[in-house]
Coordinates of C-alpha atoms and ligand atoms in Angstrom, one line a residue:
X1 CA -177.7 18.0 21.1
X2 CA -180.2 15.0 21.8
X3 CA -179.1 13.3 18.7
X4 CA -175.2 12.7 19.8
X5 CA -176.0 12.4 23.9
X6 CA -177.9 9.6 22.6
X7 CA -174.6 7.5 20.4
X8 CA -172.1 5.9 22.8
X9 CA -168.4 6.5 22.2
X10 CA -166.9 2.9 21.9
X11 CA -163.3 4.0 20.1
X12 CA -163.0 5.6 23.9
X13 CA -161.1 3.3 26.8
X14 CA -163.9 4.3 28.7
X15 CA -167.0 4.3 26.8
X16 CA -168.9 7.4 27.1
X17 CA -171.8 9.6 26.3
X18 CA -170.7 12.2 28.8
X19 CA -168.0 14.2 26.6
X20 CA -164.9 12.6 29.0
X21 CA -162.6 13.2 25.5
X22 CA -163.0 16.8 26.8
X23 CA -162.4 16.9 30.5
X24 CA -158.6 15.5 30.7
X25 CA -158.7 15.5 34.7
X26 CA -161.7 13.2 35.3
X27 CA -160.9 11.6 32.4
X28 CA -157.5 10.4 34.3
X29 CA -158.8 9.7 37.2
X30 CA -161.0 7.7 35.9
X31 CA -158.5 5.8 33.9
X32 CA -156.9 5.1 37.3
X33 CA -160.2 3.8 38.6
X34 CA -160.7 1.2 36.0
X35 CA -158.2 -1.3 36.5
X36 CA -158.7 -1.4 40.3
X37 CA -162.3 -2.0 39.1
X38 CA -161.0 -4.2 37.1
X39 CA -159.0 -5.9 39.9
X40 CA -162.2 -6.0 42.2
X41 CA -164.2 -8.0 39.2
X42 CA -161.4 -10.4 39.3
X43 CA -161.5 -10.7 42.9
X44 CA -165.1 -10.5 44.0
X45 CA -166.8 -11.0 40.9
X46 CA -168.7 -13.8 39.4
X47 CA -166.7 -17.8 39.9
X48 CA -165.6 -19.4 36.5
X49 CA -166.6 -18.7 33.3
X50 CA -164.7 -15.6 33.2
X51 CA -162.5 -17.0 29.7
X52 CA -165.6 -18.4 28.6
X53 CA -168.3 -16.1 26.0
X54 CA -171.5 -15.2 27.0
X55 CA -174.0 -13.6 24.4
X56 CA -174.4 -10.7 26.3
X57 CA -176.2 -7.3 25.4
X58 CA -174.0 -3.8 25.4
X59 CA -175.6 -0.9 25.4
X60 CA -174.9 1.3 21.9
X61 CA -176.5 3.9 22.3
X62 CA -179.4 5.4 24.9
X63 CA -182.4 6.5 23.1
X64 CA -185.3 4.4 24.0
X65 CA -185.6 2.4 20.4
X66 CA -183.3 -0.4 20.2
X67 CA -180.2 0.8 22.8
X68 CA -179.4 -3.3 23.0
X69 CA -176.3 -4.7 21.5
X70 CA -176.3 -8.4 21.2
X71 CA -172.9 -10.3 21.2
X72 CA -170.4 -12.7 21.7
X73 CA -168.7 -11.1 25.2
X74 CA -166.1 -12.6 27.8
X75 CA -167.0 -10.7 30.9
X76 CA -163.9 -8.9 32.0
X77 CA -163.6 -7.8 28.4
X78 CA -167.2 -6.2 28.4
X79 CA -167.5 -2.7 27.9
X80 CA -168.4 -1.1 31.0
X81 CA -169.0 2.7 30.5
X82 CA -170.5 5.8 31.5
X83 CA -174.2 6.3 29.9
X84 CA -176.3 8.8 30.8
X85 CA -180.5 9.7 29.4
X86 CA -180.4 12.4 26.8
X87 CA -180.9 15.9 28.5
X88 CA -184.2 17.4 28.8
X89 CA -184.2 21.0 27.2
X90 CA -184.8 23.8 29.7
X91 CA -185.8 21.3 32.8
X92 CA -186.6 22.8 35.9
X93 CA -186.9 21.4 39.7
X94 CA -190.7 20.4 40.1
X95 CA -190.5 19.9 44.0
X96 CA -189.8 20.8 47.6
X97 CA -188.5 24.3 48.3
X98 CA -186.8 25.0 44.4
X99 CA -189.5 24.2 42.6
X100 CA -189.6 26.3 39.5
X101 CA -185.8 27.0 39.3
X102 CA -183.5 25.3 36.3
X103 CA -182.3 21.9 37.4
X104 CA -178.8 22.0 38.7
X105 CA -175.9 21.1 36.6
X106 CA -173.5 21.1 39.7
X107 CA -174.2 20.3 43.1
X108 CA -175.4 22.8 45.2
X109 CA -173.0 23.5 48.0
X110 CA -175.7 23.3 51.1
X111 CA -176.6 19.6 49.4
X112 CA -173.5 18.5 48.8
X113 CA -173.0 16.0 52.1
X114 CA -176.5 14.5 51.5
X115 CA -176.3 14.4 48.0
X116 CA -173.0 12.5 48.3
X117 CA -174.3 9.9 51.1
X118 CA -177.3 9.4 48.5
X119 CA -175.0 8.0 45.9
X120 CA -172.7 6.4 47.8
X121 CA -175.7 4.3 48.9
X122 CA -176.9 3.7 45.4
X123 CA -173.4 3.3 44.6
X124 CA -172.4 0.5 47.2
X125 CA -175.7 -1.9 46.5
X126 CA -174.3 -2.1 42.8
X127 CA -171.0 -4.3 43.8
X128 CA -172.4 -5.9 47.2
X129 CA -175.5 -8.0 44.7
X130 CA -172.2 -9.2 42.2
X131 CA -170.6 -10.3 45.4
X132 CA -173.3 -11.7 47.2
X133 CA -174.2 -13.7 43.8
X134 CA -170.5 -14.5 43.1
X135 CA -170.9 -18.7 43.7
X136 CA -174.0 -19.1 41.7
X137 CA -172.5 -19.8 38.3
X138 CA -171.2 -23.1 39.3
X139 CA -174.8 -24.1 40.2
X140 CA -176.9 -23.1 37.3
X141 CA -179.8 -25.0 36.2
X142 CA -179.4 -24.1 32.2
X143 CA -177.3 -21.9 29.9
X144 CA -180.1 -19.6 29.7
X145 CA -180.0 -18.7 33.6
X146 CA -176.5 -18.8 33.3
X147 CA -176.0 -15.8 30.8
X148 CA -179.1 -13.7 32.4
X149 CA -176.7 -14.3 35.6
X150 CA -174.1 -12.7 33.7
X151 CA -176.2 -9.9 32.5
X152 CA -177.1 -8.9 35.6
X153 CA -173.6 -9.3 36.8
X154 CA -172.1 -7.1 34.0
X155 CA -175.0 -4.4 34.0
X156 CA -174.6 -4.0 38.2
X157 CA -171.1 -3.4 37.3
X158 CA -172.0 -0.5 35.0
X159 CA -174.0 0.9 37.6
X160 CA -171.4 0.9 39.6
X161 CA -169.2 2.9 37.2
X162 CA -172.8 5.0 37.0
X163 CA -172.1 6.1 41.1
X164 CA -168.4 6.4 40.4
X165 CA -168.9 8.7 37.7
X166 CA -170.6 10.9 39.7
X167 CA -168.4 10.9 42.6
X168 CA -165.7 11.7 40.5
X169 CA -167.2 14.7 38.2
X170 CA -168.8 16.5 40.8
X171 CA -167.5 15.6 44.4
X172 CA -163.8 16.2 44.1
X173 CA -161.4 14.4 46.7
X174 CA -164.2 13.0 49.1
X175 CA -166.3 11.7 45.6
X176 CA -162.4 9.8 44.4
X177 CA -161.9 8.8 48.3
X178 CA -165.9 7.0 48.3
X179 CA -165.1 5.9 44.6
X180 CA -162.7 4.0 46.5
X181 CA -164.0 2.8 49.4
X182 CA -167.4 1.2 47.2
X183 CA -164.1 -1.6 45.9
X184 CA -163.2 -1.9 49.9
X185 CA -166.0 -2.9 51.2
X186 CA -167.3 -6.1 51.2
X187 CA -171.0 -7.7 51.5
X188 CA -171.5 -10.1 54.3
X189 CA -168.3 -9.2 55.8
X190 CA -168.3 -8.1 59.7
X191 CA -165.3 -5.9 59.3
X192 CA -166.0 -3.6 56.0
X193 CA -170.0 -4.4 55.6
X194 CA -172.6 -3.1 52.6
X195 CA -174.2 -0.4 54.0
X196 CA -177.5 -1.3 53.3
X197 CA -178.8 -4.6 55.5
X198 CA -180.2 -6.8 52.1
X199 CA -176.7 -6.7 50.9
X200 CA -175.0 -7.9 53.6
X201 CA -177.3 -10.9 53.3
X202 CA -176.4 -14.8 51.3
X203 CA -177.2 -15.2 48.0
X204 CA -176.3 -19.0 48.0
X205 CA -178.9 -20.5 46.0
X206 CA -180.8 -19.9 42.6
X207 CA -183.9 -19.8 44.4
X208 CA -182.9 -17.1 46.7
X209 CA -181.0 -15.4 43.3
X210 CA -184.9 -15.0 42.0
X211 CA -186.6 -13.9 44.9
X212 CA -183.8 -11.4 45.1
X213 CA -183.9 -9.8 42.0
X214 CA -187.7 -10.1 42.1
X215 CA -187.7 -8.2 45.9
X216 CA -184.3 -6.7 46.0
X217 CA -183.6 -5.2 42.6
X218 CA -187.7 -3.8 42.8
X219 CA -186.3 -1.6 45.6
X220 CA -183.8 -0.5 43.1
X221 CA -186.3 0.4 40.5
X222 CA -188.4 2.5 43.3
X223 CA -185.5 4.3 44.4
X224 CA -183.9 5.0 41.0
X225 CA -187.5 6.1 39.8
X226 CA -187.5 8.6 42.8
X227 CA -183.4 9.7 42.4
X228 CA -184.4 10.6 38.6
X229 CA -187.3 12.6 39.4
X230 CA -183.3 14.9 41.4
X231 CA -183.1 18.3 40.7
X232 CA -179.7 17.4 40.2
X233 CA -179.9 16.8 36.9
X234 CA -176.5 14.7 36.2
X235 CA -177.9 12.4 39.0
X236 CA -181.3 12.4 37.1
X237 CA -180.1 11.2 33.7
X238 CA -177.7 8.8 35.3
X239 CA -180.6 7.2 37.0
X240 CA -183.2 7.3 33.7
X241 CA -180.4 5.3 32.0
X242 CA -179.6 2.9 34.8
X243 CA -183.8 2.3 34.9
X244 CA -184.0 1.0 31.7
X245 CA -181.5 -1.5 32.3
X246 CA -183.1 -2.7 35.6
X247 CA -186.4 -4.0 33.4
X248 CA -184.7 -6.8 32.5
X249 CA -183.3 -8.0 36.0
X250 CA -186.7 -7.9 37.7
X251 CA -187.8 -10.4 34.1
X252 CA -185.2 -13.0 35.3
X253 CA -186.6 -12.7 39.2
X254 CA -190.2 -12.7 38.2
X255 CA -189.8 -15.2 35.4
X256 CA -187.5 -17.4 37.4
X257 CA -190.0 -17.7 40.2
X258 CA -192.5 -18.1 37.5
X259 CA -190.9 -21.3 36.3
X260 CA -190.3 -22.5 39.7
X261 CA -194.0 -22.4 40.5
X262 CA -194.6 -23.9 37.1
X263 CA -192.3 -27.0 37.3
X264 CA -193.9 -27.5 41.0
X265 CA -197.3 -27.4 39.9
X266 CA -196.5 -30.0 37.4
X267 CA -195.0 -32.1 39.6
X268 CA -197.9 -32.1 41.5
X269 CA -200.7 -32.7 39.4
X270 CA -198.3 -35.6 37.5
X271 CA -197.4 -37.4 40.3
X272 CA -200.9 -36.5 42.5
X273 CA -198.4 -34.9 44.9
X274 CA -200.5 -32.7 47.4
X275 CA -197.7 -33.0 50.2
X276 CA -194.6 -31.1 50.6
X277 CA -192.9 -34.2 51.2
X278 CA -193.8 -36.0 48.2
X279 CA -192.9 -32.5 46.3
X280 CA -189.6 -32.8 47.7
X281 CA -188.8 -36.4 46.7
X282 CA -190.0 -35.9 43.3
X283 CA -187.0 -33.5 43.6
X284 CA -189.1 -30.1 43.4
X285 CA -189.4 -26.9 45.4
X286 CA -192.9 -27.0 47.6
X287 CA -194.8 -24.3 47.6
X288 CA -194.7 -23.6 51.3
X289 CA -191.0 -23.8 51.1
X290 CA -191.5 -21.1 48.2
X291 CA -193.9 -19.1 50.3
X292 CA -191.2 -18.6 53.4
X293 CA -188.3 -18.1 51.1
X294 CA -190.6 -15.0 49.4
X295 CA -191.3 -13.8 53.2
X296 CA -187.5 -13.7 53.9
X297 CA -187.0 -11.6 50.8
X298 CA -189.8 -9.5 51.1
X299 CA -189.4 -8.4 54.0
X300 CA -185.4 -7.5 53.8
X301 CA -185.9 -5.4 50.8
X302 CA -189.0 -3.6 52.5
X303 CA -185.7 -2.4 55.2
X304 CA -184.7 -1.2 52.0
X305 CA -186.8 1.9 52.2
X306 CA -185.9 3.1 55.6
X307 CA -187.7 4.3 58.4
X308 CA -191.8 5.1 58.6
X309 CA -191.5 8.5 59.6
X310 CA -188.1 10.1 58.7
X311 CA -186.5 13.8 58.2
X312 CA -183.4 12.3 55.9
X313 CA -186.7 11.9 53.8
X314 CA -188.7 15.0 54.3
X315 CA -185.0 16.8 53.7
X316 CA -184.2 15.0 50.6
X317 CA -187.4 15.7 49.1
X318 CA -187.9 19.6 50.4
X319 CA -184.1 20.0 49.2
X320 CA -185.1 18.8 45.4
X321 CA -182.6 16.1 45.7
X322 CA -184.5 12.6 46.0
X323 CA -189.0 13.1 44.6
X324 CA -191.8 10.4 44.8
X325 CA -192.1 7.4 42.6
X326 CA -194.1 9.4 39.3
X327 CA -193.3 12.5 40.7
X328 CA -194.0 14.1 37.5
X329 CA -197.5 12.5 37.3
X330 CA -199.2 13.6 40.5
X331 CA -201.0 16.6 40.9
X332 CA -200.7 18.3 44.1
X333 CA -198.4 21.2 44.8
X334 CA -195.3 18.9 45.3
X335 CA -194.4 20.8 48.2
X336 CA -196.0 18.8 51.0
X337 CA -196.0 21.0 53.4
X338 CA -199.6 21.1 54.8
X339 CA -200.1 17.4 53.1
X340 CA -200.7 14.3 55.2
X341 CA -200.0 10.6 54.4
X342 CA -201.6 7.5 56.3
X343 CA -198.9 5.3 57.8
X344 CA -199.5 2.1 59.3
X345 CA -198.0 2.0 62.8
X346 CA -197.7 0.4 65.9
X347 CA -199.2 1.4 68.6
X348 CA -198.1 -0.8 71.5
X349 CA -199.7 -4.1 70.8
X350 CA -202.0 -3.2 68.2
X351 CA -201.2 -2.3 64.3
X352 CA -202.7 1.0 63.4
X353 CA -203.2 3.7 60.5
X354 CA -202.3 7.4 61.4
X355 CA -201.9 10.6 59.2
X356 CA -198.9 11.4 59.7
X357 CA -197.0 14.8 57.6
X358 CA -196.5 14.1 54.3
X359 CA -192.7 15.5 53.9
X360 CA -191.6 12.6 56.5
X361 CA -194.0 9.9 55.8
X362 CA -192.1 9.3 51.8
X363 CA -189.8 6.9 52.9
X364 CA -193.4 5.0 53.6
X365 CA -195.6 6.2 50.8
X366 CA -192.7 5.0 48.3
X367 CA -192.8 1.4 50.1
X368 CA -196.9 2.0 49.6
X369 CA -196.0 2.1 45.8
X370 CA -193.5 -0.7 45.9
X371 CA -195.7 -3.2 47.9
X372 CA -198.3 -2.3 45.1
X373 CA -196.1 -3.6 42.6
X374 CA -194.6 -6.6 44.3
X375 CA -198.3 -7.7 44.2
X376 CA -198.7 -8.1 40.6
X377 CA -196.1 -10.5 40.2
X378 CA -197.5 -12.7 43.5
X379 CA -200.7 -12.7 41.0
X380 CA -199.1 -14.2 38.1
X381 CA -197.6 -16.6 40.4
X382 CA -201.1 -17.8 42.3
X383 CA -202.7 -17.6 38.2
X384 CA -200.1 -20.4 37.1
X385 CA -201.2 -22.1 40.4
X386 CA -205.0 -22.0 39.7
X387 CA -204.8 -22.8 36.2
X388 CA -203.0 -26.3 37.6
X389 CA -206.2 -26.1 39.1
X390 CA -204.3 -25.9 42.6
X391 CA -205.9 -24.2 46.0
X392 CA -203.3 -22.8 47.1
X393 CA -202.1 -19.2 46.8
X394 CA -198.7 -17.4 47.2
X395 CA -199.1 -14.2 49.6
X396 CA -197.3 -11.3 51.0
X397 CA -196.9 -11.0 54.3
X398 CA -197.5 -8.3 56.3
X399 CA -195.7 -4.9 56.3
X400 CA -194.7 -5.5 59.8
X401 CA -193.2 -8.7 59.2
X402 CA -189.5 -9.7 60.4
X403 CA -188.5 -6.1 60.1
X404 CA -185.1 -4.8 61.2
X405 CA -185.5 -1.0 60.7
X406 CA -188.5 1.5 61.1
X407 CA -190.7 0.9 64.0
X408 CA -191.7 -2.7 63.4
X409 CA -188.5 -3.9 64.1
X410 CA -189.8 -3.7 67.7
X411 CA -192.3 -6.2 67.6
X412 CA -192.9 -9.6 66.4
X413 CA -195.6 -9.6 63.8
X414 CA -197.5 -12.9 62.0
X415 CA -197.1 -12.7 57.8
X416 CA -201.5 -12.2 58.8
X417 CA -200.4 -8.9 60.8
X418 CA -200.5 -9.9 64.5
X419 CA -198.6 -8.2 66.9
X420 CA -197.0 -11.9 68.6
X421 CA -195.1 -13.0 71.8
X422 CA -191.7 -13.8 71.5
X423 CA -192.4 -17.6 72.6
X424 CA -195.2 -17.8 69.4
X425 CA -192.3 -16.1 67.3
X426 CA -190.0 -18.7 68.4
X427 CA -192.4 -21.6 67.9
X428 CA -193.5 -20.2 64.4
X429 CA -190.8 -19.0 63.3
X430 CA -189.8 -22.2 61.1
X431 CA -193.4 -21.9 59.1
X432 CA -192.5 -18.6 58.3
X433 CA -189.1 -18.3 57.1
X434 CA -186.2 -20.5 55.6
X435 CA -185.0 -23.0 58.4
X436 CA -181.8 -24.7 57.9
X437 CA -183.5 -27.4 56.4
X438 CA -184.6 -26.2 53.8
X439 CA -181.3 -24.2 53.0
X440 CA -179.8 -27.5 53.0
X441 CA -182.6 -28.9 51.1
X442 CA -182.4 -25.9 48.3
X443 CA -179.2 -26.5 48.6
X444 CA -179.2 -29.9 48.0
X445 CA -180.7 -29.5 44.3
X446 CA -178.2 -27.0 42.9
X447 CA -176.4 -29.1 40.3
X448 CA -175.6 -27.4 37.7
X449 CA -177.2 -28.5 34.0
X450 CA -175.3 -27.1 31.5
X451 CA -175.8 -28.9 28.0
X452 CA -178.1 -26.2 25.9
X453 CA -181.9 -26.5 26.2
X454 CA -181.9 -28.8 29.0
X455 CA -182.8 -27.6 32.6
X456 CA -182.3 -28.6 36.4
X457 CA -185.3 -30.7 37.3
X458 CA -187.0 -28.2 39.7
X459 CA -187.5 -25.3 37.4
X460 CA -189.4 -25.2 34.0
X461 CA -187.9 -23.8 30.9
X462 CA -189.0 -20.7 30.3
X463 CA -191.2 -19.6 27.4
X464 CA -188.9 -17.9 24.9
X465 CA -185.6 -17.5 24.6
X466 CA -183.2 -14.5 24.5
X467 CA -183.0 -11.4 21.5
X468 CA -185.3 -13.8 19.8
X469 CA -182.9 -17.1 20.2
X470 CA -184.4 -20.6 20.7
X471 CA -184.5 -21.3 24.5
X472 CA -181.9 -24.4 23.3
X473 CA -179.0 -21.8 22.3
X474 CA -176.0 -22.2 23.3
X475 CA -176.0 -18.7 25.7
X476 CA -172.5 -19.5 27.1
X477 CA -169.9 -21.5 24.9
X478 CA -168.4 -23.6 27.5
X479 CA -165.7 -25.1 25.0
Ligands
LIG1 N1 -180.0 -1.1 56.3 O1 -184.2 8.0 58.1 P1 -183.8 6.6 57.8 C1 -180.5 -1.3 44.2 C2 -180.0 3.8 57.9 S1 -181.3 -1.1 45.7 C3 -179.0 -0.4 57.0 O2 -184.6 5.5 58.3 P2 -183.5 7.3 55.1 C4 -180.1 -2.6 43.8 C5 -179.9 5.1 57.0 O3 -178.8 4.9 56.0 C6 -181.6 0.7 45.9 N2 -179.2 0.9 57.3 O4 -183.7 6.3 56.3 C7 -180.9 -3.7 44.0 C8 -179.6 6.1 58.1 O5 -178.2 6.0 58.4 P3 -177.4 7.3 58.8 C9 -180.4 1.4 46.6 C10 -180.3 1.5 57.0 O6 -182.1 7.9 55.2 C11 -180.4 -5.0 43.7 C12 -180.4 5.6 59.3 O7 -180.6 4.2 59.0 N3 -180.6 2.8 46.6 O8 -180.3 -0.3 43.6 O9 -184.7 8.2 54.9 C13 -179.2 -5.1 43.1 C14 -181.7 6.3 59.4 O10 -182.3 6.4 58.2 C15 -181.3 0.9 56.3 C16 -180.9 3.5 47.6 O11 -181.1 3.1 48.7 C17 -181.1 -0.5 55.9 N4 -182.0 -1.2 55.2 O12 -183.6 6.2 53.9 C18 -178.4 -4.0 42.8 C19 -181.2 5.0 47.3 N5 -182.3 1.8 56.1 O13 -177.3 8.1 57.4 C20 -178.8 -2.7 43.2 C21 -180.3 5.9 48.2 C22 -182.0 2.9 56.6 O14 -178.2 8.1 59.8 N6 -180.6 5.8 49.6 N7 -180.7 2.8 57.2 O15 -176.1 6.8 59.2 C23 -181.6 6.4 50.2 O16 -182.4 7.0 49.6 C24 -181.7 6.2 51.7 O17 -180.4 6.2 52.2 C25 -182.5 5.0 52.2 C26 -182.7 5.2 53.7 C27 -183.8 4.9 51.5 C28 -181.7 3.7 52.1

């Protein structure tokens, strides 16, 4: 059984690992799903380079040894597919109200509306981040950032098919009708917006390309780490396989803002550059400029994760639909019910931490886990800085900060954690996050630098290259 979930069907139209050979009715309507994917690539996918081949990694098969395929791939030729993790034998739901019971194989009637609005949300962030980073190509700073463009590119496509699959197999008309509407809507547009309030944002630069699949896809890898702990277990394994494809889009973020730091710090101690100015007219990103483009991030994807205190969570979770992050790992009694979480809050003017009910404080206590891990990458980043031999330090800011949803979307708060006026907001505001200027300025630098094992002047190469490649390979032939 585990043996031939694992191998990948690629004789099939659609590749597979889901048995669609069998199941003639999805298998249609899936079949008349793909080339209006197809069309949607074409329309709203990546700009140029679409004849061109990219050495691009497939997926062959989804056991945890080796899965990668690494070839030669023009992107509206690559093989997107339905993949799912290899069942678990006998596996039960291990929280909220079901615990104990088999994990379902269909979806449970009184879940079906909020497992659907689930998915569809998973579903429409896959599509909006290929939009929003549709323009970059034509700015890269090397054939190496090029292709891990690509990747990502491809791979959110596949998740996409991952959301559509499971629209289609288990939600009947509505799931074909949101299948639908995730190649409708469109990010950034006013009329048919993302859903979600990051992907609605610009993607216009390579440096805000990092920063987002540093933040942005992060909040992916939380909420796919809490979707497969579902007792719905075709949701589960859908989410296992997407996770292990994710890994490799938070490399490029933290890697990429890695490098920037690098090539900064260099310039710096070269050229005796302590000033952002003379950063700038060495042609490099300062590290202040850095700093408020990571605060702009930051702080959209924390939206990400909803509301503090929130009954959409405490009913996902009760229901067995959506766990924590490690669900498996913790030990309490994963029902929550007399548990308490502390929740920082605000409390008029002041910033305060409160126990709140554990069922509708996991929309917070998932964000605990996240901020947690956004840290370790901010302290690589201030390491390469101090080994420069530098005194200064790359921070998050403050929970609070420039929030649009959940209760601190009421306030002004410093990147320290200070409830503000409006008139220091205003006057602050361009320290703290990306001014127009410095859009322009970014902006200003992306040239593209295409000839193999050369890179754009304000980022460093990065340490090794691809599959074991030399960093100079040629990762997209451009002839
Ligand atoms: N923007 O109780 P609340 C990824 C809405 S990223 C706009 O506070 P809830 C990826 C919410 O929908 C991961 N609206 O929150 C990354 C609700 O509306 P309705 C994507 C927002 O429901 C990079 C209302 O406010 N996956 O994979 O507990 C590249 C009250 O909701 C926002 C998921 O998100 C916002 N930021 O939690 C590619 C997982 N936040 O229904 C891919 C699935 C909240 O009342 N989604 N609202 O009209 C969920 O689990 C939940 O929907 C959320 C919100 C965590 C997003």
């Amino acid at each position: 059984m585990a043996e031939s979930a694992a191998k990948i069907d690629y004789a099939e139209r659609i590749p597979n690992n889901v048995s669609l050979a069998e199941n003639r009715r999805l298998l249609r309507a899936l079949e008349e799903w793909q080339p209006r994917f197809l069309r949607w690539w074409g329309d709203m996918g990546p700009e140029g380079y679409q004849a061109k081949e990219a050495y691009l990694r497939t997926a062959v098969s989804v056991d945890a040894q080796g899965w990668a395929h690494f070839d030669w791939v023009k992107m509206p030729d690559y093989r997107w597919g339905i993949f799912v993790a290899e069942p678990e034998p006998d596996r039960r739901i291990h929280f909220g109200a079901h615990k104990g019971s088999p994990a379902w194989q269909d979806v449970p009637g009184e879940y079906r509306g909020t497992l659907r609005r689930l998915i569809v949300t998973q579903g429409d962030t896959e599509p909006a981040s290929v939009e929003q980073q549709r323009h970059l190509g034509r700015t890269c700073p090397s054939l190496y950032d090029l292709r891990n463009l690509f990747q990502v590119n491809v791979e959110e496509g596949r998740h996409l098919w991952a959301m559509v699959y499971l629209l289609h197999a288990h939600f009947g008309r509505d799931g074909r009708e949101e299948a639908e509407a995730l190649l409708q809507r469109r990010s950034g547009d006013p009329d048919r917006p993302r859903i979600l309030g990051a992907f609605n944002e610009r993607t216009p630069d390579w440096l805000s390309f990092y920063m987002f699949t540093y933040f942005t896809d992060r909040d992916g890898k939380y909420q796919l780490c809490a979707l497969a702990e579902s007792g719905f277990d075709p949701l589960a394994r859908t989410c296992r396989f997407m996770l292990t494809e994710e890994a490799h889009h938070m490399f490029v973020g933290e890697t990429g803002i890695g490098r920037i730091v690098q090539r900064t710090c260099d310039l710096m101690r070269e050229h005796r550059a302590d000033d952002p100015g003379d950063v700038r007219r060495l042609g490099g990103i300062d590290l202040p400029m850095l700093q408020r483009y990571l605060n702009f991030h930051y702080s959209v994807s924390l939206d990400l994760f909803g509301s503090e205190i929130s009954t959409n969570a405490a009913n996902s979770y009760t229901g067995g639909l959506k766990g924590r992050f490690e669900e498996g790992k913790k030990a309490d009694d994963h029902l929550l019910t007399d548990a308490s979480y502390p929740v920082t809050e605000l409390d008029g003017g002041r910033i305060v931490t409160r126990e709140e009910p554990a069922l509708t404080s996991l929309n917070e206590r998932l964000r605990d886990d996240y901020i947690m891990d956004c840290q370790r990458g901010v302290d690589r980043w201030n390491a390469i800085i101090r080994k420069a031999g530098l005194d200064v330090e790359l921070r998050l800011p403050h929970r609070g900060f420039h929030r649009a949803i959940g209760m601190f979307s009421e306030a002004r708060v410093s990147p320290e954690g200070r409830v503000v006026s409006q008139a220091e907001w205003d006057a602050k505001k361009g320290a703290w996050l990306p001014t127009e200027a410095d859009a322009a300025y970014v902006g200003s630098l992306m040239k593209p630098v295409i000839a193999p094992g050369t890179f754009a002047n304000w980022i460093a190469a990065p340490a090794r290259g691809i599959n074991g490649k030399p960093v100079d390979f040629q990762y997209v032939r451009l002839d």
